[in-house]
mmCIF file of C-alpha atoms in Angstrom:
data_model
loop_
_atom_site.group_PDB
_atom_site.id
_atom_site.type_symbol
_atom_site.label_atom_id
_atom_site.label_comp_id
_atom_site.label_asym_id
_atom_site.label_seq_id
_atom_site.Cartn_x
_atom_site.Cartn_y
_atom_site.Cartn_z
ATOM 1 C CA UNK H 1 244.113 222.315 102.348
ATOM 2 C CA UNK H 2 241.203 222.227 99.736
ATOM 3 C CA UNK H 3 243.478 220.442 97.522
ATOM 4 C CA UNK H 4 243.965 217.786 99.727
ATOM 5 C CA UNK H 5 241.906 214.533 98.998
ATOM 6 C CA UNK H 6 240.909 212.707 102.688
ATOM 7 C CA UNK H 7 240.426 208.499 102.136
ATOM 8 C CA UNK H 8 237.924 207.254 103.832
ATOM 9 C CA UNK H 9 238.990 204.836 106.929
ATOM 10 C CA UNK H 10 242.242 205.296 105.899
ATOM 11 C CA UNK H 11 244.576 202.129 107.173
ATOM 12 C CA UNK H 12 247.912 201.958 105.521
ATOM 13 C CA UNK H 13 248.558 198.202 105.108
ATOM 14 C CA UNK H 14 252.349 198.034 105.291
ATOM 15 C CA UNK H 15 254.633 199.954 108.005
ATOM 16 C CA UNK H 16 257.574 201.998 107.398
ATOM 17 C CA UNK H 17 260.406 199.149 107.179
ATOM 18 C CA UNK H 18 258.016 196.844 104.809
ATOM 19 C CA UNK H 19 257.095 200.327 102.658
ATOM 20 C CA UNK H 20 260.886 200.869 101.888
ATOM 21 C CA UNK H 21 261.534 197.018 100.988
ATOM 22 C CA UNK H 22 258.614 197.492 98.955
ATOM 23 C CA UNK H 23 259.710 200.706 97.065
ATOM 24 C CA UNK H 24 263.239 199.197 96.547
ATOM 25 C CA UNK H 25 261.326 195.310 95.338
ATOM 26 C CA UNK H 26 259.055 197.305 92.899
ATOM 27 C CA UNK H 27 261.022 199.864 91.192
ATOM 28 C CA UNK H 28 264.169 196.949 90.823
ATOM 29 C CA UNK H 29 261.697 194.491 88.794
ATOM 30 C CA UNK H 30 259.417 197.280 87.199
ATOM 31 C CA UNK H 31 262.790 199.003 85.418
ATOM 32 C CA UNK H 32 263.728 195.767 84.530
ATOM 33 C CA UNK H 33 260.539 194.594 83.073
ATOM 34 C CA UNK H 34 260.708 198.154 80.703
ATOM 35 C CA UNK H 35 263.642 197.598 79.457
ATOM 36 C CA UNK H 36 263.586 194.287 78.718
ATOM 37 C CA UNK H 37 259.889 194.635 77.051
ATOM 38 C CA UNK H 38 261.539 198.061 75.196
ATOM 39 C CA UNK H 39 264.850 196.803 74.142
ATOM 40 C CA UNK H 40 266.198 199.700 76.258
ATOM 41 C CA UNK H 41 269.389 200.396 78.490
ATOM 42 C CA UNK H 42 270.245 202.321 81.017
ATOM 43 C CA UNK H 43 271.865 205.902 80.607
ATOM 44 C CA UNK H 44 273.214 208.221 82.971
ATOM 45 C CA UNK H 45 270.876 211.550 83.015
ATOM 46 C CA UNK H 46 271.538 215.356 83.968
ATOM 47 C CA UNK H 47 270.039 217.123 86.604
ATOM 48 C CA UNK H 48 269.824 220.009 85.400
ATOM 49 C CA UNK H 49 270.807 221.791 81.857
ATOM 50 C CA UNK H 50 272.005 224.741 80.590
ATOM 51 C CA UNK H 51 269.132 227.734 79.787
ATOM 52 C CA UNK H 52 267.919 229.115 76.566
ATOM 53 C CA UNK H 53 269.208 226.048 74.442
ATOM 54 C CA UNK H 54 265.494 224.223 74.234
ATOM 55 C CA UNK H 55 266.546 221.473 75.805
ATOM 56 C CA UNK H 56 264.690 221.598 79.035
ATOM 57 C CA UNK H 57 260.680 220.382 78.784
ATOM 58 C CA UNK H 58 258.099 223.190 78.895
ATOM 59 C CA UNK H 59 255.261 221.131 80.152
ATOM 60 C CA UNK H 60 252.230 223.425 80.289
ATOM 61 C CA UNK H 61 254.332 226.224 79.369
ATOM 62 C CA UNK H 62 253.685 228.307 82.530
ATOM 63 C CA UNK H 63 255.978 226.436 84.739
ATOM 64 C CA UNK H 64 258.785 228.401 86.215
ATOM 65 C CA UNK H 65 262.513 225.912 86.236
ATOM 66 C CA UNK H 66 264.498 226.385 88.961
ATOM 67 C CA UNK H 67 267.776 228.299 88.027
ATOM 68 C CA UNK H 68 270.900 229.087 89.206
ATOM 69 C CA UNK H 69 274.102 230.815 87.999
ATOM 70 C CA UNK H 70 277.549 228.985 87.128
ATOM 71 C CA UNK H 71 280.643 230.697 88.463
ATOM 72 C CA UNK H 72 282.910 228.958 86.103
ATOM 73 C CA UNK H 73 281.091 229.609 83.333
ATOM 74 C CA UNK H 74 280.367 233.852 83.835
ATOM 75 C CA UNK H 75 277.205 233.104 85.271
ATOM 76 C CA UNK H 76 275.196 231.247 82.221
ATOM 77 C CA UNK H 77 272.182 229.852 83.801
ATOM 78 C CA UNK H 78 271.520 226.505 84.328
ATOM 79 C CA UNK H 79 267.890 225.226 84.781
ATOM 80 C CA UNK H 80 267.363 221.704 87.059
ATOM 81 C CA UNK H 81 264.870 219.770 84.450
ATOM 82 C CA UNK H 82 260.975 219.554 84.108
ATOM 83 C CA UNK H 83 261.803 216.650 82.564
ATOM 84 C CA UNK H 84 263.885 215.523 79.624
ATOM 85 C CA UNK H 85 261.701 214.837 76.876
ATOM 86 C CA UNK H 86 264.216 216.597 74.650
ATOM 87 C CA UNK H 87 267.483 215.440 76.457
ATOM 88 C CA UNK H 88 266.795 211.739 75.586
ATOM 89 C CA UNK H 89 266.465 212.492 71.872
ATOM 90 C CA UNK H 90 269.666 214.329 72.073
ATOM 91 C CA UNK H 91 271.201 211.387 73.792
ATOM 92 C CA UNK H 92 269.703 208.902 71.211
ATOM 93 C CA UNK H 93 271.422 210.590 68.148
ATOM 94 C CA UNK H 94 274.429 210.740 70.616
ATOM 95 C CA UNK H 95 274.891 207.215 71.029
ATOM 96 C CA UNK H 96 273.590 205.697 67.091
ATOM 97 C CA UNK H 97 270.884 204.117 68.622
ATOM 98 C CA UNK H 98 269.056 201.794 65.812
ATOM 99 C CA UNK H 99 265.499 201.408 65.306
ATOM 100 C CA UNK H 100 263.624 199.294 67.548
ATOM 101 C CA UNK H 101 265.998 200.175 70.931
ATOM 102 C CA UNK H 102 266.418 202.972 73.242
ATOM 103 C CA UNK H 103 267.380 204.349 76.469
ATOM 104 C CA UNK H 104 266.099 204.620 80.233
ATOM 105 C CA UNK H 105 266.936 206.738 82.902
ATOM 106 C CA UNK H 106 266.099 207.974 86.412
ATOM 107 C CA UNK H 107 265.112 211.176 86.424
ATOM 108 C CA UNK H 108 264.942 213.522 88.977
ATOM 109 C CA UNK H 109 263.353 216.979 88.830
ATOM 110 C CA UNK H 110 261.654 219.908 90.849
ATOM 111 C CA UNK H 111 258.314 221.392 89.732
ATOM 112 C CA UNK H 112 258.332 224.343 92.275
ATOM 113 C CA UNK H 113 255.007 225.680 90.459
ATOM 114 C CA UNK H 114 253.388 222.780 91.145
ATOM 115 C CA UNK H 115 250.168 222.525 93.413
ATOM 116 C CA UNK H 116 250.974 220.142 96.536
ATOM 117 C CA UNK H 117 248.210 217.349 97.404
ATOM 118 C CA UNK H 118 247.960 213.333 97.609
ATOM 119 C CA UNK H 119 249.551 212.678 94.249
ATOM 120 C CA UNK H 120 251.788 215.802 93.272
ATOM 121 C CA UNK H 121 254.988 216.873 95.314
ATOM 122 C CA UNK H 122 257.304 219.683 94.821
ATOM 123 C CA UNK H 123 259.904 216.572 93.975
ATOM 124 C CA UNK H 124 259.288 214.443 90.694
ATOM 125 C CA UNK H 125 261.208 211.195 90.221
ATOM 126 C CA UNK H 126 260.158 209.026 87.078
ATOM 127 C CA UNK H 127 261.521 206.489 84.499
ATOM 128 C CA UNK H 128 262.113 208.706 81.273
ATOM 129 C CA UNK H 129 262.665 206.523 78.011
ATOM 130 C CA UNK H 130 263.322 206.784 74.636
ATOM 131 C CA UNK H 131 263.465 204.202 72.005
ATOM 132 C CA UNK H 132 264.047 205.087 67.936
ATOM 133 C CA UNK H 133 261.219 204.299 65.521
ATOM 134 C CA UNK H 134 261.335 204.107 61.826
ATOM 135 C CA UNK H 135 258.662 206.941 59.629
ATOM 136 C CA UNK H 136 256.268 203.651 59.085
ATOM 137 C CA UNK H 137 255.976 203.201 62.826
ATOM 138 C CA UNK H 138 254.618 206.927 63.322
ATOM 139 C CA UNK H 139 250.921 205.230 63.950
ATOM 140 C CA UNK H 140 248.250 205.028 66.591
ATOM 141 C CA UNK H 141 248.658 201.548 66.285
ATOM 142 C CA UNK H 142 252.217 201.278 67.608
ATOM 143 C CA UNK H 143 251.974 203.993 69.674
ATOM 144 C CA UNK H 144 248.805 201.394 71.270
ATOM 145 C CA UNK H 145 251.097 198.322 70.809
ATOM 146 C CA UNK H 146 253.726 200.197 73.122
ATOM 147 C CA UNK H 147 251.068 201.401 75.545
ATOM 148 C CA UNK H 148 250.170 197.468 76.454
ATOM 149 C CA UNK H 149 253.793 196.071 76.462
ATOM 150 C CA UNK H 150 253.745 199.336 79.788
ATOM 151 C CA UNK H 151 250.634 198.235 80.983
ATOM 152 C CA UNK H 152 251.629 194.434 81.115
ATOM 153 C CA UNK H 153 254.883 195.449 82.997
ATOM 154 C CA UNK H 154 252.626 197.429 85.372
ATOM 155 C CA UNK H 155 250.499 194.426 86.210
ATOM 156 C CA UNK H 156 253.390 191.992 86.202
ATOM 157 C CA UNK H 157 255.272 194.359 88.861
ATOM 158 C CA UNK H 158 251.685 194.369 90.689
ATOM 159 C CA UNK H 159 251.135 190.306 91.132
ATOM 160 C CA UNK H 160 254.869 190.528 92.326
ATOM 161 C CA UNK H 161 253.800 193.044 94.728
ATOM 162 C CA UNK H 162 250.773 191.349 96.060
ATOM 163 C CA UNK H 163 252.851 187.913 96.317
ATOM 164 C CA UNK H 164 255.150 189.400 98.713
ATOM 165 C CA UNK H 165 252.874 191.250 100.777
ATOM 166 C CA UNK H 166 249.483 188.917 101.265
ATOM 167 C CA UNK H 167 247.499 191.923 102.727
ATOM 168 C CA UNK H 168 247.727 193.402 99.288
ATOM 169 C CA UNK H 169 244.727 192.327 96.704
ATOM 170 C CA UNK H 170 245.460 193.614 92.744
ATOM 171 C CA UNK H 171 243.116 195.691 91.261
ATOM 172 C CA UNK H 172 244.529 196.253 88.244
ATOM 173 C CA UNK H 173 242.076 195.225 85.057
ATOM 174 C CA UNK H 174 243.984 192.648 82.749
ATOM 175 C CA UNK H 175 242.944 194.979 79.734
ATOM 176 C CA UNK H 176 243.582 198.789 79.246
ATOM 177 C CA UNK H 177 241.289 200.440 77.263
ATOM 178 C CA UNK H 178 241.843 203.075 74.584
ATOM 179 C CA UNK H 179 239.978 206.046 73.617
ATOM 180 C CA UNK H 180 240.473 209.946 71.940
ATOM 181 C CA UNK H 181 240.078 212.543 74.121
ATOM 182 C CA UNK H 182 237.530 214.356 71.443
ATOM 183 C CA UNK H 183 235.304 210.947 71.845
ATOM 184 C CA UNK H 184 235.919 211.401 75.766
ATOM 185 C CA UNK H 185 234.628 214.861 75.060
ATOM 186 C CA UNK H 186 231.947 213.441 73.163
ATOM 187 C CA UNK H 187 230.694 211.096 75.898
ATOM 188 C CA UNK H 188 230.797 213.317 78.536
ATOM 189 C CA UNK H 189 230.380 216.708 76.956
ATOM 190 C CA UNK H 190 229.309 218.404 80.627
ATOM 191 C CA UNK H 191 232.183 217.507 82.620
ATOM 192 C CA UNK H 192 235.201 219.079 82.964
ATOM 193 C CA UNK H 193 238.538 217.406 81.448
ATOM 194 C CA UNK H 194 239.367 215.897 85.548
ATOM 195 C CA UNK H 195 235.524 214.397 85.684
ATOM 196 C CA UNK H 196 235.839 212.718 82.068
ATOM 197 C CA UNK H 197 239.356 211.297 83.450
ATOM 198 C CA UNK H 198 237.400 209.934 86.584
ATOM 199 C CA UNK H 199 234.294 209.194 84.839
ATOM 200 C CA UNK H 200 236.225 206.803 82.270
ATOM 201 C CA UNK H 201 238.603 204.960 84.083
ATOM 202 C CA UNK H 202 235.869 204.043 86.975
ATOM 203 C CA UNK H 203 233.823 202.687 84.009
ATOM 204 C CA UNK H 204 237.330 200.504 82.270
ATOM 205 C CA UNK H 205 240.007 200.483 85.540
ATOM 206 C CA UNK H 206 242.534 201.370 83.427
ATOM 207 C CA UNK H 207 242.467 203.965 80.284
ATOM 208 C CA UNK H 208 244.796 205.718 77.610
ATOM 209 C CA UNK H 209 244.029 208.670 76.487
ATOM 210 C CA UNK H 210 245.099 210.004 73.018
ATOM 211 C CA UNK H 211 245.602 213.066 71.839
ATOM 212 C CA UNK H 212 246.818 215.389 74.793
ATOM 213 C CA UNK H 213 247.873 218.898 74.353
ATOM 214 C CA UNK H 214 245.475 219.526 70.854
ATOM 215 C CA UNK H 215 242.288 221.846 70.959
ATOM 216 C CA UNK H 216 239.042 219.791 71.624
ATOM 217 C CA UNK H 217 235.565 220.471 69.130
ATOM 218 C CA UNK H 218 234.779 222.683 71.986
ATOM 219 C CA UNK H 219 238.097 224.861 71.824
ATOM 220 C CA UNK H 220 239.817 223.487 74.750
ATOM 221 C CA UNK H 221 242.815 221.097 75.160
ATOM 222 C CA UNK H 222 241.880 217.889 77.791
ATOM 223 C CA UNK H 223 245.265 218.860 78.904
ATOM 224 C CA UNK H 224 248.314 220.969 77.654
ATOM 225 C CA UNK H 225 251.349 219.675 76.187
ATOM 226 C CA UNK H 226 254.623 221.730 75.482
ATOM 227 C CA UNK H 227 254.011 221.772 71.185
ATOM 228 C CA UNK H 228 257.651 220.527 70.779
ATOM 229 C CA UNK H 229 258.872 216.939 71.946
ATOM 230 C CA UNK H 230 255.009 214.955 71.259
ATOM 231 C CA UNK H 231 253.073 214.855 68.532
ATOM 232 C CA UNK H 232 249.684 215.516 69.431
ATOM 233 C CA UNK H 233 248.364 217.585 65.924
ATOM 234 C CA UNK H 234 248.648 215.108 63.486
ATOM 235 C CA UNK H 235 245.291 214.533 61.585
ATOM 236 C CA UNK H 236 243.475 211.000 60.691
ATOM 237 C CA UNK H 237 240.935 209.378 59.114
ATOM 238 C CA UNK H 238 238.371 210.678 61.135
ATOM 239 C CA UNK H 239 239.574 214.536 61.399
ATOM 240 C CA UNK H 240 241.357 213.673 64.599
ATOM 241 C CA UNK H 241 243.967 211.490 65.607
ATOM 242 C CA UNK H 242 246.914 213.099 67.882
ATOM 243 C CA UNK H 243 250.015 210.352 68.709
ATOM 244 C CA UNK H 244 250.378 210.850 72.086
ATOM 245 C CA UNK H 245 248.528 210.286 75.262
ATOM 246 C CA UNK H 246 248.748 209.095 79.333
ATOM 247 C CA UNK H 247 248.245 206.103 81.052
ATOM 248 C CA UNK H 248 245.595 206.836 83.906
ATOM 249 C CA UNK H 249 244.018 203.675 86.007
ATOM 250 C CA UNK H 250 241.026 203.858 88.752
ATOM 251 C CA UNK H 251 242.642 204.121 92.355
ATOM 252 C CA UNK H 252 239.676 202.918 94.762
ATOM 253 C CA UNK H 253 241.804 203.791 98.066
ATOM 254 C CA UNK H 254 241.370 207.462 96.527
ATOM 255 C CA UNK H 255 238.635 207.044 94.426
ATOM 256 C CA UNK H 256 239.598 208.977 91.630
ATOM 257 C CA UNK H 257 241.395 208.565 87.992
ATOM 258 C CA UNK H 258 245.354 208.511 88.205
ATOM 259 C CA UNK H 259 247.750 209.231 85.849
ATOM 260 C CA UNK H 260 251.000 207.124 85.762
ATOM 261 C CA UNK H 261 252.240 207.874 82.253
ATOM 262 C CA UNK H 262 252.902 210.473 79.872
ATOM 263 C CA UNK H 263 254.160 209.532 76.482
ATOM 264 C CA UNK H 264 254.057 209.715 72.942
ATOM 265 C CA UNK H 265 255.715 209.477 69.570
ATOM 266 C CA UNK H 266 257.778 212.739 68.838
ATOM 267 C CA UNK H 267 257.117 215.676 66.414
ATOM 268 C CA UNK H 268 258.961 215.404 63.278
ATOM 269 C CA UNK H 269 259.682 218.572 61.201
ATOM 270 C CA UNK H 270 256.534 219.079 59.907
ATOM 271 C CA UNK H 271 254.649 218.341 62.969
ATOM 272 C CA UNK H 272 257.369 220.715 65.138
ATOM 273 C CA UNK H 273 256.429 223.450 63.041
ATOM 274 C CA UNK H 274 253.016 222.919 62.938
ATOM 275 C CA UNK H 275 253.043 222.813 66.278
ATOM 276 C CA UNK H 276 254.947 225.926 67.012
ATOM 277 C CA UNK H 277 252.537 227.710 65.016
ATOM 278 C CA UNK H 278 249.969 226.563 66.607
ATOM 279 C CA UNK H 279 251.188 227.866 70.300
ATOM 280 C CA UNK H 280 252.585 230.791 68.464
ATOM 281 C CA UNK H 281 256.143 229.844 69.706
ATOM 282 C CA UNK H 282 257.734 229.439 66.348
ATOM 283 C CA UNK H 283 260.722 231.937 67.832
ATOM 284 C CA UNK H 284 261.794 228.503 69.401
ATOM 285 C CA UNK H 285 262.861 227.326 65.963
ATOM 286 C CA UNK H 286 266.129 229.038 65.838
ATOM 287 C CA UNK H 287 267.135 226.961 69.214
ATOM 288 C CA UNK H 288 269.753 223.847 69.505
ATOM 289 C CA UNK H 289 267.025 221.129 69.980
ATOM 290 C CA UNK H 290 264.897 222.569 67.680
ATOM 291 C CA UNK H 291 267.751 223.387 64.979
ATOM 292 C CA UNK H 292 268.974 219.709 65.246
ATOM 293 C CA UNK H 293 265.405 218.367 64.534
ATOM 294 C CA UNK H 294 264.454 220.741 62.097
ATOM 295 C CA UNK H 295 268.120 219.667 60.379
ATOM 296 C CA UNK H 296 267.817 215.904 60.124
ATOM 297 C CA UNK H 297 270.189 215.279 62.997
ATOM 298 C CA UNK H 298 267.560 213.510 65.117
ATOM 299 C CA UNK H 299 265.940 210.068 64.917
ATOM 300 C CA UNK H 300 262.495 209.415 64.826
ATOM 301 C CA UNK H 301 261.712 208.575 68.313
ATOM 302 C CA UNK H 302 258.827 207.770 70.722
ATOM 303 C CA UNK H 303 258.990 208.265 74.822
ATOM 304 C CA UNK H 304 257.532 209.391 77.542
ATOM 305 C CA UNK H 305 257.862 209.167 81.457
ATOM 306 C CA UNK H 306 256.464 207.108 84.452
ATOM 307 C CA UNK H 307 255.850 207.960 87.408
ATOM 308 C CA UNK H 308 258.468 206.248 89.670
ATOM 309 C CA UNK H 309 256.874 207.417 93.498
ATOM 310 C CA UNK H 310 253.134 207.371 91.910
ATOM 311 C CA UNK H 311 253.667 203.502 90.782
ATOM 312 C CA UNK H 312 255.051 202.568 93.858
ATOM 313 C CA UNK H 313 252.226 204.578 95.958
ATOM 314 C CA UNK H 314 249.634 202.659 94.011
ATOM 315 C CA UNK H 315 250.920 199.350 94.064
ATOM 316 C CA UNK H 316 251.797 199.714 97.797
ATOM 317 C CA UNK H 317 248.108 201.247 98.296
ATOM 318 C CA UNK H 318 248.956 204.474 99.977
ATOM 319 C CA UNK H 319 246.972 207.173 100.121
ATOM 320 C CA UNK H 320 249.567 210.375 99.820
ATOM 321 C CA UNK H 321 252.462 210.498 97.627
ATOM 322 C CA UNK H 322 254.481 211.786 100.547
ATOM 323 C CA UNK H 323 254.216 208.011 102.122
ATOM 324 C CA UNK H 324 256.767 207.151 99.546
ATOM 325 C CA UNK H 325 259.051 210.069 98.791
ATOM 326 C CA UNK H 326 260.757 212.489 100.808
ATOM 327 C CA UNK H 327 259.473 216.363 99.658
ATOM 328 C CA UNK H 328 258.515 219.605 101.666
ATOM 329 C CA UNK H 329 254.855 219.523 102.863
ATOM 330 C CA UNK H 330 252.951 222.475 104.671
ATOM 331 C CA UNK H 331 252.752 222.023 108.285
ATOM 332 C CA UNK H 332 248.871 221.731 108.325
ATOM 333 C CA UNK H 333 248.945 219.466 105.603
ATOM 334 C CA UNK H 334 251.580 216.897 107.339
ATOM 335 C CA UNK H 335 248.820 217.449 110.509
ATOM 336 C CA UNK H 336 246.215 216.621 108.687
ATOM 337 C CA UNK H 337 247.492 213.559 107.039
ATOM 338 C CA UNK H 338 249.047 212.011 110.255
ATOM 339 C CA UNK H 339 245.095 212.592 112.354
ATOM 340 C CA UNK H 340 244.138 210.428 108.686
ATOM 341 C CA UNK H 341 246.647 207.778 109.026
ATOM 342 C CA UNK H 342 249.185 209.056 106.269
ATOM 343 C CA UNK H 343 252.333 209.775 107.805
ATOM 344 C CA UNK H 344 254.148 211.276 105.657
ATOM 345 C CA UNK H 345 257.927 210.908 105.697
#
């Protein structure tokens, strides 16, 4: 129960019926919003993919998939997804998609690894995209330009939210602010990689935060990042640089940083195997994704996932992720939430 964050005077503003118009109002306009801002369409997704071809994401690395065995097929494994970060490249090179367009889908996964509280649930459901990008486009700057055309869907999908339901007041900021994780590091060099995150976005409202998944001047990674769908090693100007990053905003009815967004341009040979070596997983080379890239049969592409249940939790201002998504809960948790006014379904 530690993990479990308690609101203060918790009062959820909308009841059950107006929570699941809401959910169904805000993820109907948000998708639409992304694609239209991304010049992306819709793709059908798996839920699960075959083991030991790379396709699957990593994450953190640690991360057990769940896995089962296919009769028809003398028992290969399949693995439900993490995510698919890989997938959607697959998919792009698939379909000939051109530079400057790309693909969305709903994905659907189970994290059994992770650890339950307010804002992470054994069940994941997010928007994964993927648009192709030309070798001049493999900047900070585009990867920022992208980052606001997200962050002005976000806020558009939020004054549609608060129109509909007057008890709701936006707290969105109009800007989002950008900053490396090293000069988060730098700014707050005796907190912990969580307290920079809260530290930062209480100071801006909403933040992106570049260069997730490298080592720090300290020796530690703000976060980890599987070393093979974003590139987060590639050097700048300044000795750092890193092209990926997440979208995190300040949530006041939990008073703490969220994160809504993972994304990032992709490795590109040299980065992949960079990369690899880094994390000492260059075995992975000899794999289908990784073949494919390392062969010229995949674009150039940049992605990442949002948080479908998390956006809809913030811009509905509840206070446990289990107030918009059906998931398994421990008994004393569920308790505990319903004495604090989260019900969860």
């Amino acid at each position: 129960m530690s993990q479990l964050i308690k609101p203060i005077d918790y009062q959820p503003l909308l009841g059950a019926k107006q929570t699941e118009q809401g959910i169904k109002m805000i993820k109907e306009f948000f998708q639409q919003n992304l694609s239209t801002e991304l010049r992306l369409r819709r793709v059908t997704a798996p839920l699960f993919v075959l083991k030991g071809l790379g396709i699957n994401d990593d994450l953190n690395g640690v991360e057990r998939a769940v896995s089962f065995p296919i009769k028809d097929l003398g028992d290969a494994r399949a693995e439900v997804v993490h995510s698919l970060a890989k997938w959607k490249r697959l998919s792009l090179a698939e379909n000939e998609v051109e530079p400057g367009y790309g693909i969305y889908t709903d994905m659907n996964a189970i994290r059994a690894d992770e650890e339950l509280d307010n804002l992470h649930s054994l069940y994941v459901d997010q928007w994964d995209w993927e648009a192709v990008i030309t070798k001049e486009q493999r900047t900070v700057a585009f990867l920022k330009n992208v980052v606001e055309r997200i962050y002005a869907a976000i806020r558009r999908t939020e004054y549609l939210t608060c129109e509909t339901y007057s008890q709701l007041k936006p707290f969105l900021p109009e800007k989002i602010h950008f900053i490396h994780a090293e000069e988060l590091l730098q700014m707050y060099p005796d907190k912990t990689p969580k307290e920079r995150e809260d530290a930062i976005c209480k100071k801006y409202g909403a933040v992106f935060i570049i260069g997730i998944g490298g080592k720090l001047s300290n020796g530690e990674k703000h976060d980890g990042r599987a070393p093979d769908y974003d590139d987060w090693s590639t050097m700048g100007e300044n000795g750092y640089e890193g092209l990926n990053g997440d979208i995190l905003i300040w949530y006041p009815v939990l008073g703490r940083s969220f994160e809504l967004s993972s994304m990032g341009i992709r490795v590109d040979k040299e980065s992949l195997l960079r990369q690899l070596k880094l994390e000492d997983k260059e075995e992975r080379k000899v794999l289908y994704f990784h073949q494919k890239l390392l062969n010229d049969q995949l674009p150039l592409s940049i992605g990442g996932g949002i948080g479908q249940s998390r956006l809809c939790m913030v811009l509905l201002h509840k206070g446990h992720i289990g107030e918009i998504q059906a998931s398994i809960w421990p008994d004393d948790m569920r308790a505990e939430c319903k004495e604090l006014g989260m019900t969860l379904i």
